[in-house]
PDB file of C-alpha atoms in Angstrom:
ATOM      1  CA  MET B   1       9.940  -7.092  17.909  1.00 47.00           C
ATOM      2  CA  ALA B   2       9.314 -10.602  19.476  1.00 52.00           C
ATOM      3  CA  VAL B   3       6.000 -11.093  21.276  1.00 51.00           C
ATOM      4  CA  PRO B   4       5.707 -13.971  23.364  1.00 48.00           C
ATOM      5  CA  VAL B   5       2.385 -16.286  22.950  1.00 56.00           C
ATOM      6  CA  ASP B   6       0.303 -17.140  26.083  1.00 45.00           C
ATOM      7  CA  ARG B   7      -0.624 -20.087  25.209  1.00 48.00           C
ATOM      8  CA  ASP B   8       1.302 -24.006  25.149  1.00 48.00           C
ATOM      9  CA  THR B   9       2.426 -26.435  22.145  1.00 52.00           C
ATOM     10  CA  ALA B  10       3.098 -29.725  21.460  1.00 55.00           C
ATOM     11  CA  ALA B  11       6.635 -28.148  20.155  1.00 54.00           C
ATOM     12  CA  GLY B  12       7.743 -25.412  23.028  1.00 77.00           C
ATOM     13  CA  ALA B  13       8.090 -21.693  23.753  1.00 91.00           C
ATOM     14  CA  ALA B  14       6.332 -20.105  21.246  1.00 95.00           C
ATOM     15  CA  GLU B  15       6.446 -16.552  19.446  1.00 97.00           C
ATOM     16  CA  LEU B  16       5.435 -13.883  17.094  1.00 98.00           C
ATOM     17  CA  ARG B  17       7.158 -11.120  15.344  1.00 96.00           C
ATOM     18  CA  VAL B  18       7.708  -8.477  12.140  1.00 96.00           C
ATOM     19  CA  LEU B  19       9.886 -10.537  10.290  1.00 97.00           C
ATOM     20  CA  THR B  20      13.280  -8.631   8.991  1.00 95.00           C
ATOM     21  CA  LEU B  21      15.052  -9.255   5.890  1.00 93.00           C
ATOM     22  CA  ALA B  22      17.558 -11.970   7.845  1.00 94.00           C
ATOM     23  CA  ASP B  23      14.042 -14.193   8.059  1.00 96.00           C
ATOM     24  CA  LEU B  24      14.171 -13.726   4.526  1.00 96.00           C
ATOM     25  CA  PRO B  25      15.712 -17.620   3.593  1.00 96.00           C
ATOM     26  CA  ALA B  26      13.008 -19.399   6.508  1.00 97.00           C
ATOM     27  CA  ALA B  27      10.415 -17.260   5.476  1.00 98.00           C
ATOM     28  CA  LEU B  28      10.708 -19.015   1.462  1.00 97.00           C
ATOM     29  CA  ARG B  29      11.280 -22.182   2.026  1.00 97.00           C
ATOM     30  CA  LEU B  30       7.534 -22.117   4.002  1.00 98.00           C
ATOM     31  CA  ALA B  31       5.843 -20.446   1.689  1.00 98.00           C
ATOM     32  CA  GLU B  32       7.475 -22.809  -1.120  1.00 98.00           C
ATOM     33  CA  GLN B  33       5.670 -25.530   0.495  1.00 98.00           C
ATOM     34  CA  ASN B  34       2.730 -25.003  -0.960  1.00 98.00           C
ATOM     35  CA  PRO B  35       3.814 -22.318  -4.398  1.00 98.00           C
ATOM     36  CA  VAL B  36       0.202 -22.921  -5.889  1.00 98.00           C
ATOM     37  CA  ALA B  37      -1.901 -21.276  -2.311  1.00 98.00           C
ATOM     38  CA  ASN B  38       1.208 -19.147  -1.730  1.00 98.00           C
ATOM     39  CA  VAL B  39       1.766 -17.405  -5.063  1.00 98.00           C
ATOM     40  CA  PHE B  40       0.755 -14.160  -3.924  1.00 97.00           C
ATOM     41  CA  VAL B  41       2.798 -14.371  -1.279  1.00 97.00           C
ATOM     42  CA  LEU B  42       5.717 -16.033  -3.018  1.00 97.00           C
ATOM     43  CA  SER B  43       5.743 -12.928  -5.349  1.00 96.00           C
ATOM     44  CA  ARG B  44       5.680 -10.486  -2.388  1.00 94.00           C
ATOM     45  CA  LEU B  45       9.236 -11.904  -0.257  1.00 95.00           C
ATOM     46  CA  ARG B  46      10.978 -12.798  -3.963  1.00 93.00           C
ATOM     47  CA  SER B  47      10.068  -8.305  -5.588  1.00 89.00           C
ATOM     48  CA  GLY B  48      10.333  -7.262  -2.117  1.00 80.00           C
ATOM     49  CA  GLY B  49      12.386  -8.825   0.175  1.00 80.00           C
ATOM     50  CA  LEU B  50      11.372  -8.503   3.942  1.00 86.00           C
ATOM     51  CA  GLY B  51      13.426  -4.602   3.143  1.00 66.00           C
ATOM     52  CA  PRO B  52      12.073  -1.404   4.013  1.00 58.00           C
ATOM     53  CA  THR B  53      11.085  -1.086   0.275  1.00 50.00           C
ATOM     54  CA  ARG B  54       8.155  -3.049   1.186  1.00 49.00           C
ATOM     55  CA  GLY B  55       5.861  -0.285   1.755  1.00 57.00           C
ATOM     56  CA  ALA B  56       3.537  -0.602   4.687  1.00 72.00           C
ATOM     57  CA  ALA B  57       2.602  -4.033   4.671  1.00 89.00           C
ATOM     58  CA  GLU B  58       3.989  -6.701   7.460  1.00 94.00           C
ATOM     59  CA  VAL B  59       4.827 -10.894   6.992  1.00 97.00           C
ATOM     60  CA  TRP B  60       4.558 -11.643  11.146  1.00 97.00           C
ATOM     61  CA  GLY B  61       6.367 -14.690  11.934  1.00 98.00           C
ATOM     62  CA  TYR B  62       4.524 -17.075  14.105  1.00 98.00           C
ATOM     63  CA  SER B  63       7.555 -19.934  15.654  1.00 97.00           C
ATOM     64  CA  VAL B  64       7.864 -22.737  17.948  1.00 96.00           C
ATOM     65  CA  ASP B  65      11.316 -23.396  19.041  1.00 94.00           C
ATOM     66  CA  GLY B  66      13.452 -20.460  16.778  1.00 94.00           C
ATOM     67  CA  VAL B  67      11.608 -22.288  14.367  1.00 97.00           C
ATOM     68  CA  LEU B  68       9.055 -20.751  11.760  1.00 98.00           C
ATOM     69  CA  ARG B  69       6.498 -22.546  11.463  1.00 97.00           C
ATOM     70  CA  SER B  70       3.358 -19.902   9.934  1.00 98.00           C
ATOM     71  CA  MET B  71       3.828 -16.013   8.622  1.00 98.00           C
ATOM     72  CA  LEU B  72       0.348 -14.291   7.760  1.00 98.00           C
ATOM     73  CA  TYR B  73       1.515 -11.332   4.888  1.00 97.00           C
ATOM     74  CA  VAL B  74      -0.085  -8.579   6.487  1.00 96.00           C
ATOM     75  CA  GLY B  75      -0.863  -4.830   4.152  1.00 94.00           C
ATOM     76  CA  ALA B  76      -3.750  -3.894   1.468  1.00 92.00           C
ATOM     77  CA  ASN B  77      -4.552  -8.074   1.724  1.00 95.00           C
ATOM     78  CA  VAL B  78      -4.353 -10.265   4.532  1.00 98.00           C
ATOM     79  CA  VAL B  79      -2.574 -13.313   4.079  1.00 98.00           C
ATOM     80  CA  PRO B  80      -1.979 -16.215   6.237  1.00 98.00           C
ATOM     81  CA  VAL B  81       1.238 -18.570   4.590  1.00 98.00           C
ATOM     82  CA  GLN B  82       1.140 -22.561   6.007  1.00 98.00           C
ATOM     83  CA  ALA B  83      -1.044 -21.018   9.216  1.00 98.00           C
ATOM     84  CA  ASP B  84      -1.583 -23.454  11.491  1.00 97.00           C
ATOM     85  CA  ALA B  85      -4.785 -23.485  14.299  1.00 97.00           C
ATOM     86  CA  GLU B  86      -2.328 -22.062  17.177  1.00 97.00           C
ATOM     87  CA  ALA B  87      -0.591 -19.473  14.505  1.00 98.00           C
ATOM     88  CA  VAL B  88      -4.612 -18.836  13.746  1.00 98.00           C
ATOM     89  CA  ALA B  89      -5.112 -18.157  17.105  1.00 98.00           C
ATOM     90  CA  ALA B  90      -1.817 -15.754  17.541  1.00 98.00           C
ATOM     91  CA  PHE B  91      -2.662 -13.823  14.907  1.00 98.00           C
ATOM     92  CA  ALA B  92      -5.942 -13.662  14.999  1.00 98.00           C
ATOM     93  CA  ASP B  93      -4.628 -11.778  19.468  1.00 98.00           C
ATOM     94  CA  ARG B  94      -2.343 -10.080  17.525  1.00 98.00           C
ATOM     95  CA  ALA B  95      -4.747  -8.306  15.002  1.00 98.00           C
ATOM     96  CA  ALA B  96      -7.193  -7.572  16.721  1.00 97.00           C
ATOM     97  CA  ARG B  97      -5.641  -5.811  18.491  1.00 96.00           C
ATOM     98  CA  THR B  98      -4.878  -2.701  15.610  1.00 94.00           C
ATOM     99  CA  VAL B  99      -6.804  -0.953  13.344  1.00 94.00           C
ATOM    100  CA  ARG B 100      -8.015  -2.644   9.859  1.00 95.00           C
ATOM    101  CA  ARG B 101      -6.972  -1.130   7.262  1.00 93.00           C
ATOM    102  CA  CYS B 102      -7.003  -4.053   4.297  1.00 95.00           C
ATOM    103  CA  SER B 103      -9.445  -3.703   2.092  1.00 93.00           C
ATOM    104  CA  SER B 104      -9.765  -8.194   2.393  1.00 96.00           C
ATOM    105  CA  ILE B 105      -8.935 -11.711   3.845  1.00 98.00           C
ATOM    106  CA  VAL B 106      -8.093 -13.778   1.872  1.00 98.00           C
ATOM    107  CA  GLY B 107      -5.685 -17.504   1.942  1.00 98.00           C
ATOM    108  CA  PRO B 108      -6.813 -20.519   2.346  1.00 98.00           C
ATOM    109  CA  ALA B 109      -9.836 -21.330   3.668  1.00 98.00           C
ATOM    110  CA  ASP B 110      -8.639 -23.194   6.960  1.00 98.00           C
ATOM    111  CA  ALA B 111      -7.153 -20.125   8.045  1.00 98.00           C
ATOM    112  CA  VAL B 112      -9.023 -17.329   6.949  1.00 98.00           C
ATOM    113  CA  LEU B 113     -12.590 -18.762   8.180  1.00 98.00           C
ATOM    114  CA  PRO B 114     -11.088 -18.630  11.558  1.00 98.00           C
ATOM    115  CA  PHE B 115      -8.837 -16.206  11.786  1.00 98.00           C
ATOM    116  CA  TRP B 116     -11.592 -13.635  10.393  1.00 98.00           C
ATOM    117  CA  GLU B 117     -14.268 -15.857  13.019  1.00 98.00           C
ATOM    118  CA  ARG B 118     -11.878 -14.233  16.256  1.00 98.00           C
ATOM    119  CA  VAL B 119     -11.279 -11.138  14.323  1.00 98.00           C
ATOM    120  CA  ALA B 120     -14.564  -9.909  13.536  1.00 98.00           C
ATOM    121  CA  PRO B 121     -15.699  -8.308  16.340  1.00 97.00           C
ATOM    122  CA  VAL B 122     -13.101  -5.989  16.095  1.00 96.00           C
ATOM    123  CA  TRP B 123     -12.972  -5.473  12.462  1.00 97.00           C
ATOM    124  CA  GLY B 124     -16.445  -6.071  10.903  1.00 92.00           C
ATOM    125  CA  PRO B 125     -18.811  -6.001   9.058  1.00 96.00           C
ATOM    126  CA  ALA B 126     -17.308  -7.270   6.371  1.00 96.00           C
ATOM    127  CA  ARG B 127     -19.414  -6.390   3.340  1.00 94.00           C
ATOM    128  CA  GLU B 128     -19.115  -9.898   1.777  1.00 95.00           C
ATOM    129  CA  VAL B 129     -18.128 -13.369   3.318  1.00 97.00           C
ATOM    130  CA  ARG B 130     -17.091 -16.034   0.750  1.00 97.00           C
ATOM    131  CA  PRO B 131     -16.781 -19.146   2.611  1.00 97.00           C
ATOM    132  CA  ALA B 132     -16.206 -21.545  -0.519  1.00 97.00           C
ATOM    133  CA  GLN B 133     -13.790 -20.915  -3.087  1.00 98.00           C
ATOM    134  CA  PRO B 134     -12.170 -23.389  -4.664  1.00 98.00           C
ATOM    135  CA  LEU B 135      -8.561 -23.169  -6.120  1.00 98.00           C
ATOM    136  CA  MET B 136      -7.744 -24.322  -9.580  1.00 98.00           C
ATOM    137  CA  ALA B 137      -3.885 -24.816 -11.565  1.00 98.00           C
ATOM    138  CA  VAL B 138      -3.444 -26.412 -14.127  1.00 96.00           C
ATOM    139  CA  ASP B 139       0.100 -27.591 -15.894  1.00 90.00           C
ATOM    140  CA  ALA B 140      -1.139 -29.414 -18.548  1.00 83.00           C
ATOM    141  CA  PRO B 141      -3.843 -28.018 -20.807  1.00 81.00           C
ATOM    142  CA  ASP B 142      -6.743 -29.728 -22.355  1.00 85.00           C
ATOM    143  CA  ARG B 143      -5.233 -29.874 -25.477  1.00 88.00           C
ATOM    144  CA  SER B 144      -8.833 -30.660 -27.814  1.00 90.00           C
ATOM    145  CA  LEU B 145     -10.026 -27.103 -26.549  1.00 94.00           C
ATOM    146  CA  THR B 146      -8.336 -24.491 -29.457  1.00 95.00           C
ATOM    147  CA  PRO B 147      -6.428 -21.871 -27.785  1.00 97.00           C
ATOM    148  CA  ASP B 148      -8.574 -18.583 -29.283  1.00 97.00           C
ATOM    149  CA  PRO B 149      -6.057 -16.902 -31.907  1.00 97.00           C
ATOM    150  CA  GLY B 150      -7.230 -13.693 -31.418  1.00 97.00           C
ATOM    151  CA  VAL B 151      -6.383 -13.208 -27.402  1.00 98.00           C
ATOM    152  CA  ARG B 152      -2.634 -11.115 -27.268  1.00 97.00           C
ATOM    153  CA  PRO B 153      -0.955  -9.754 -25.312  1.00 98.00           C
ATOM    154  CA  VAL B 154      -2.136  -5.698 -24.768  1.00 98.00           C
ATOM    155  CA  THR B 155      -0.101  -3.261 -25.311  1.00 97.00           C
ATOM    156  CA  ARG B 156       0.627   0.437 -24.016  1.00 96.00           C
ATOM    157  CA  ALA B 157      -1.016   1.851 -26.895  1.00 96.00           C
ATOM    158  CA  GLN B 158      -4.164   0.243 -26.031  1.00 97.00           C
ATOM    159  CA  LEU B 159      -3.636   0.909 -21.943  1.00 96.00           C
ATOM    160  CA  ASP B 160      -7.081   3.076 -22.476  1.00 94.00           C
ATOM    161  CA  ILE B 161      -9.599   0.574 -24.548  1.00 97.00           C
ATOM    162  CA  VAL B 162      -8.696  -2.019 -22.052  1.00 96.00           C
ATOM    163  CA  LEU B 163      -9.005  -0.062 -18.119  1.00 96.00           C
ATOM    164  CA  PRO B 164     -12.783   0.726 -18.702  1.00 95.00           C
ATOM    165  CA  ALA B 165     -13.043  -3.724 -19.493  1.00 96.00           C
ATOM    166  CA  CYS B 166     -10.420  -3.702 -16.253  1.00 96.00           C
ATOM    167  CA  VAL B 167     -13.062  -1.268 -13.976  1.00 94.00           C
ATOM    168  CA  ALA B 168     -16.158  -3.616 -14.650  1.00 94.00           C
ATOM    169  CA  MET B 169     -15.340  -6.560 -14.360  1.00 94.00           C
ATOM    170  CA  PHE B 170     -13.837  -5.443 -10.669  1.00 92.00           C
ATOM    171  CA  THR B 171     -17.163  -3.895 -10.741  1.00 93.00           C
ATOM    172  CA  GLU B 172     -18.910  -6.294 -10.652  1.00 90.00           C
ATOM    173  CA  GLU B 173     -17.041  -8.410  -8.703  1.00 87.00           C
ATOM    174  CA  VAL B 174     -16.426  -7.513  -5.412  1.00 84.00           C
ATOM    175  CA  GLY B 175     -18.812  -4.675  -6.182  1.00 83.00           C
ATOM    176  CA  VAL B 176     -17.484  -1.371  -5.613  1.00 86.00           C
ATOM    177  CA  SER B 177     -15.654   0.079  -7.735  1.00 88.00           C
ATOM    178  CA  PRO B 178     -11.725   0.455  -8.271  1.00 88.00           C
ATOM    179  CA  LEU B 179     -11.503   3.675  -9.060  1.00 86.00           C
ATOM    180  CA  GLY B 180     -11.828   5.028  -5.629  1.00 77.00           C
ATOM    181  CA  GLY B 181     -11.368   8.897  -4.528  1.00 74.00           C
ATOM    182  CA  ASP B 182      -8.554   9.114  -7.032  1.00 78.00           C
ATOM    183  CA  GLY B 183     -10.122   9.184  -9.631  1.00 73.00           C
ATOM    184  CA  GLY B 184      -8.775   5.699 -10.584  1.00 80.00           C
ATOM    185  CA  LEU B 185      -4.996   6.862 -10.800  1.00 89.00           C
ATOM    186  CA  LEU B 186      -3.620   4.263  -8.692  1.00 89.00           C
ATOM    187  CA  TYR B 187      -5.728   1.327 -10.033  1.00 91.00           C
ATOM    188  CA  ARG B 188      -4.878   2.075 -13.609  1.00 93.00           C
ATOM    189  CA  CYS B 189      -0.959   2.573 -12.752  1.00 94.00           C
ATOM    190  CA  ARG B 190      -1.584  -0.882 -12.156  1.00 92.00           C
ATOM    191  CA  ILE B 191      -3.742  -2.347 -14.822  1.00 95.00           C
ATOM    192  CA  ALA B 192      -0.700  -0.245 -16.368  1.00 96.00           C
ATOM    193  CA  GLU B 193       2.019  -2.166 -14.475  1.00 96.00           C
ATOM    194  CA  LEU B 194       0.339  -5.648 -15.657  1.00 97.00           C
ATOM    195  CA  VAL B 195       0.915  -4.592 -19.770  1.00 97.00           C
ATOM    196  CA  ASP B 196       4.271  -2.941 -18.934  1.00 96.00           C
ATOM    197  CA  ALA B 197       5.376  -6.517 -17.985  1.00 95.00           C
ATOM    198  CA  GLY B 198       3.212  -8.506 -20.634  1.00 96.00           C
ATOM    199  CA  ARG B 199       0.703  -9.836 -18.249  1.00 97.00           C
ATOM    200  CA  ALA B 200      -2.858  -8.310 -20.141  1.00 98.00           C
ATOM    201  CA  PHE B 201      -4.661 -10.511 -22.857  1.00 98.00           C
ATOM    202  CA  ALA B 202      -7.441  -9.706 -24.199  1.00 98.00           C
ATOM    203  CA  ARG B 203      -9.561 -10.250 -27.323  1.00 98.00           C
ATOM    204  CA  ILE B 204     -10.129  -6.469 -28.580  1.00 97.00           C
ATOM    205  CA  GLU B 205     -12.416  -5.726 -31.750  1.00 96.00           C
ATOM    206  CA  ASN B 206     -13.272  -2.449 -33.528  1.00 94.00           C
ATOM    207  CA  ASP B 207     -11.066  -0.840 -30.099  1.00 95.00           C
ATOM    208  CA  ARG B 208     -13.767  -3.361 -27.967  1.00 96.00           C
ATOM    209  CA  VAL B 209     -12.725  -5.596 -25.464  1.00 97.00           C
ATOM    210  CA  VAL B 210     -14.413  -8.655 -25.768  1.00 97.00           C
ATOM    211  CA  PHE B 211     -12.668 -10.585 -24.041  1.00 98.00           C
ATOM    212  CA  LYS B 212      -9.638 -10.296 -21.041  1.00 98.00           C
ATOM    213  CA  ALA B 213      -7.714 -11.401 -18.114  1.00 98.00           C
ATOM    214  CA  GLU B 214      -4.283 -10.969 -16.251  1.00 98.00           C
ATOM    215  CA  VAL B 215      -1.674 -12.613 -14.205  1.00 98.00           C
ATOM    216  CA  GLY B 216      -1.217 -10.829 -10.975  1.00 96.00           C
ATOM    217  CA  ALA B 217       0.813 -12.568  -8.808  1.00 96.00           C
ATOM    218  CA  ALA B 218       3.540 -14.445 -10.371  1.00 97.00           C
ATOM    219  CA  THR B 219       6.995 -16.559  -9.831  1.00 97.00           C
ATOM    220  CA  PRO B 220       9.569 -18.511 -11.989  1.00 96.00           C
ATOM    221  CA  GLU B 221       7.315 -21.636 -11.257  1.00 97.00           C
ATOM    222  CA  VAL B 222       3.278 -20.594 -10.937  1.00 98.00           C
ATOM    223  CA  CYS B 223       1.098 -17.090 -11.520  1.00 98.00           C
ATOM    224  CA  GLN B 224      -1.762 -16.121 -10.974  1.00 98.00           C
ATOM    225  CA  VAL B 225      -4.816 -16.191 -13.318  1.00 98.00           C
ATOM    226  CA  GLN B 226      -7.462 -12.966 -11.790  1.00 97.00           C
ATOM    227  CA  GLY B 227      -9.675 -10.308 -14.131  1.00 95.00           C
ATOM    228  CA  VAL B 228     -11.283 -12.643 -16.190  1.00 97.00           C
ATOM    229  CA  TRP B 229     -14.148 -11.819 -18.578  1.00 97.00           C
ATOM    230  CA  VAL B 230     -16.578 -11.720 -20.877  1.00 97.00           C
ATOM    231  CA  ASP B 231     -18.363  -8.449 -22.601  1.00 96.00           C
ATOM    232  CA  PRO B 232     -22.253  -8.245 -20.931  1.00 96.00           C
ATOM    233  CA  ALA B 233     -22.561  -8.146 -25.659  1.00 95.00           C
ATOM    234  CA  HIS B 234     -20.995 -11.375 -26.353  1.00 95.00           C
ATOM    235  CA  ARG B 235     -21.766 -13.747 -23.437  1.00 94.00           C
ATOM    236  CA  GLY B 236     -23.113 -17.483 -24.576  1.00 93.00           C
ATOM    237  CA  GLN B 237     -21.052 -16.792 -27.766  1.00 94.00           C
ATOM    238  CA  GLY B 238     -18.374 -19.854 -26.805  1.00 94.00           C
ATOM    239  CA  LEU B 239     -15.616 -17.379 -26.228  1.00 96.00           C
ATOM    240  CA  ALA B 240     -14.652 -17.727 -22.829  1.00 97.00           C
ATOM    241  CA  ALA B 241     -12.956 -21.074 -22.599  1.00 97.00           C
ATOM    242  CA  PRO B 242     -10.738 -20.442 -25.704  1.00 97.00           C
ATOM    243  CA  GLY B 243     -10.111 -17.142 -23.889  1.00 97.00           C
ATOM    244  CA  VAL B 244      -8.946 -18.948 -20.855  1.00 97.00           C
ATOM    245  CA  ALA B 245      -7.287 -21.902 -23.294  1.00 97.00           C
ATOM    246  CA  ALA B 246      -5.355 -18.638 -24.558  1.00 97.00           C
ATOM    247  CA  VAL B 247      -4.237 -16.566 -21.995  1.00 98.00           C
ATOM    248  CA  VAL B 248      -2.961 -20.521 -20.019  1.00 97.00           C
ATOM    249  CA  GLU B 249      -1.162 -20.797 -23.369  1.00 96.00           C
ATOM    250  CA  LEU B 250       1.133 -17.446 -23.244  1.00 97.00           C
ATOM    251  CA  ALA B 251       1.236 -17.267 -19.425  1.00 97.00           C
ATOM    252  CA  ARG B 252       3.168 -21.265 -19.753  1.00 97.00           C
ATOM    253  CA  ALA B 253       5.379 -19.678 -22.214  1.00 96.00           C
ATOM    254  CA  GLY B 254       6.329 -16.559 -20.581  1.00 96.00           C
ATOM    255  CA  ILE B 255       5.360 -16.838 -17.245  1.00 97.00           C
ATOM    256  CA  ALA B 256       4.865 -18.800 -15.525  1.00 97.00           C
ATOM    257  CA  PRO B 257       4.399 -23.270 -16.299  1.00 97.00           C
ATOM    258  CA  THR B 258       1.706 -24.363 -13.745  1.00 98.00           C
ATOM    259  CA  VAL B 259      -1.071 -21.533 -13.986  1.00 98.00           C
ATOM    260  CA  SER B 260      -3.902 -21.393 -11.135  1.00 98.00           C
ATOM    261  CA  LEU B 261      -6.631 -18.814 -10.104  1.00 98.00           C
ATOM    262  CA  TYR B 262      -9.813 -19.351  -7.568  1.00 98.00           C
ATOM    263  CA  VAL B 263     -13.245 -18.929  -8.728  1.00 97.00           C
ATOM    264  CA  ASN B 264     -16.450 -18.279  -6.528  1.00 95.00           C
ATOM    265  CA  ASP B 265     -18.714 -21.586  -5.685  1.00 95.00           C
ATOM    266  CA  PHE B 266     -21.546 -20.440  -7.218  1.00 94.00           C
ATOM    267  CA  ASN B 267     -20.105 -18.823  -9.848  1.00 95.00           C
ATOM    268  CA  THR B 268     -21.040 -22.620 -12.415  1.00 95.00           C
ATOM    269  CA  ALA B 269     -20.294 -21.411 -15.759  1.00 94.00           C
ATOM    270  CA  ALA B 270     -17.311 -19.621 -14.103  1.00 96.00           C
ATOM    271  CA  LEU B 271     -16.446 -23.428 -12.623  1.00 97.00           C
ATOM    272  CA  ALA B 272     -17.124 -24.694 -16.207  1.00 96.00           C
ATOM    273  CA  THR B 273     -15.121 -22.923 -17.678  1.00 96.00           C
ATOM    274  CA  TYR B 274     -12.022 -23.791 -16.258  1.00 97.00           C
ATOM    275  CA  ARG B 275     -12.919 -26.958 -16.289  1.00 96.00           C
ATOM    276  CA  ARG B 276     -13.585 -27.281 -19.839  1.00 95.00           C
ATOM    277  CA  VAL B 277      -9.268 -25.747 -20.354  1.00 96.00           C
ATOM    278  CA  GLY B 278      -7.952 -28.364 -17.989  1.00 96.00           C
ATOM    279  CA  PHE B 279      -8.132 -26.716 -14.572  1.00 97.00           C
ATOM    280  CA  ARG B 280      -8.981 -28.973 -11.536  1.00 97.00           C
ATOM    281  CA  GLN B 281      -9.206 -27.734  -7.831  1.00 98.00           C
ATOM    282  CA  ILE B 282      -6.693 -28.435  -5.764  1.00 97.00           C
ATOM    283  CA  GLY B 283      -7.463 -26.014  -2.634  1.00 98.00           C
ATOM    284  CA  THR B 284     -10.467 -23.929  -1.888  1.00 98.00           C
ATOM    285  CA  PHE B 285      -9.871 -20.317  -0.705  1.00 98.00           C
ATOM    286  CA  ALA B 286     -12.528 -18.019   1.579  1.00 98.00           C
ATOM    287  CA  SER B 287     -12.242 -13.996   0.653  1.00 98.00           C
ATOM    288  CA  VAL B 288     -13.819 -11.791   3.757  1.00 98.00           C
ATOM    289  CA  LEU B 289     -14.246  -8.901   2.036  1.00 96.00           C
ATOM    290  CA  PHE B 290     -14.525  -5.027   3.421  1.00 95.00           C
TER     291      PHE B 290
END
């Protein structure tokens, strides 16, 4: 249902509404304006469209004079897409009239932070706000770095070996366990999906994960690496950069030619690793965690 927005814009009349299947071509065109920053939403749009199969998630569209200008993905994660200041204000005004159901707000910092400022009185408090996370990408890796040949796609038979490392990484990075009230069933299913899709990679020695990473969101053009982790017992041994280089090589060969990720600005060791592999910063994300 269309909702008139109570503000004037330089372009004309504005409205905010939940997008439907008929809006899919316009939604894709909008997200494709920045395929790296918008890879998460693009992957959702291309896999599930805007129809009822997308479950509880919605995509809110902000249009001016009938032209879709910005979007907000509203699901387990809230993610702005090409959201300018007027759209952010409209999205936040509507969101502040709803109950928060998301576990995070994540995306370009210039949209996430003002959105959070407006909804914080209703949706807060946040468990943590990470205001500056470099968004990085690589499409021509540094050839002076030899990828680790021991990093390979994880097989379904190795799922129980990899799962504890995934839980350890998530807990270390996010600050809470991903196992939740269901004993970890949903999280296990998610990791299994990545394994079955050929998007989980690891170096495994003696049935123990030494290094691992996954590719989460992916389109034919861009994929996003997540969950990079080195076993604490093996840190400081120079495994991270060759491991990441191997993941980039495997991802570019089998998933998408451009590989991206975002990282906390305070994680200087990780930043150095990604730069060593050939990643360059192309933007800045922010995350609000609940």
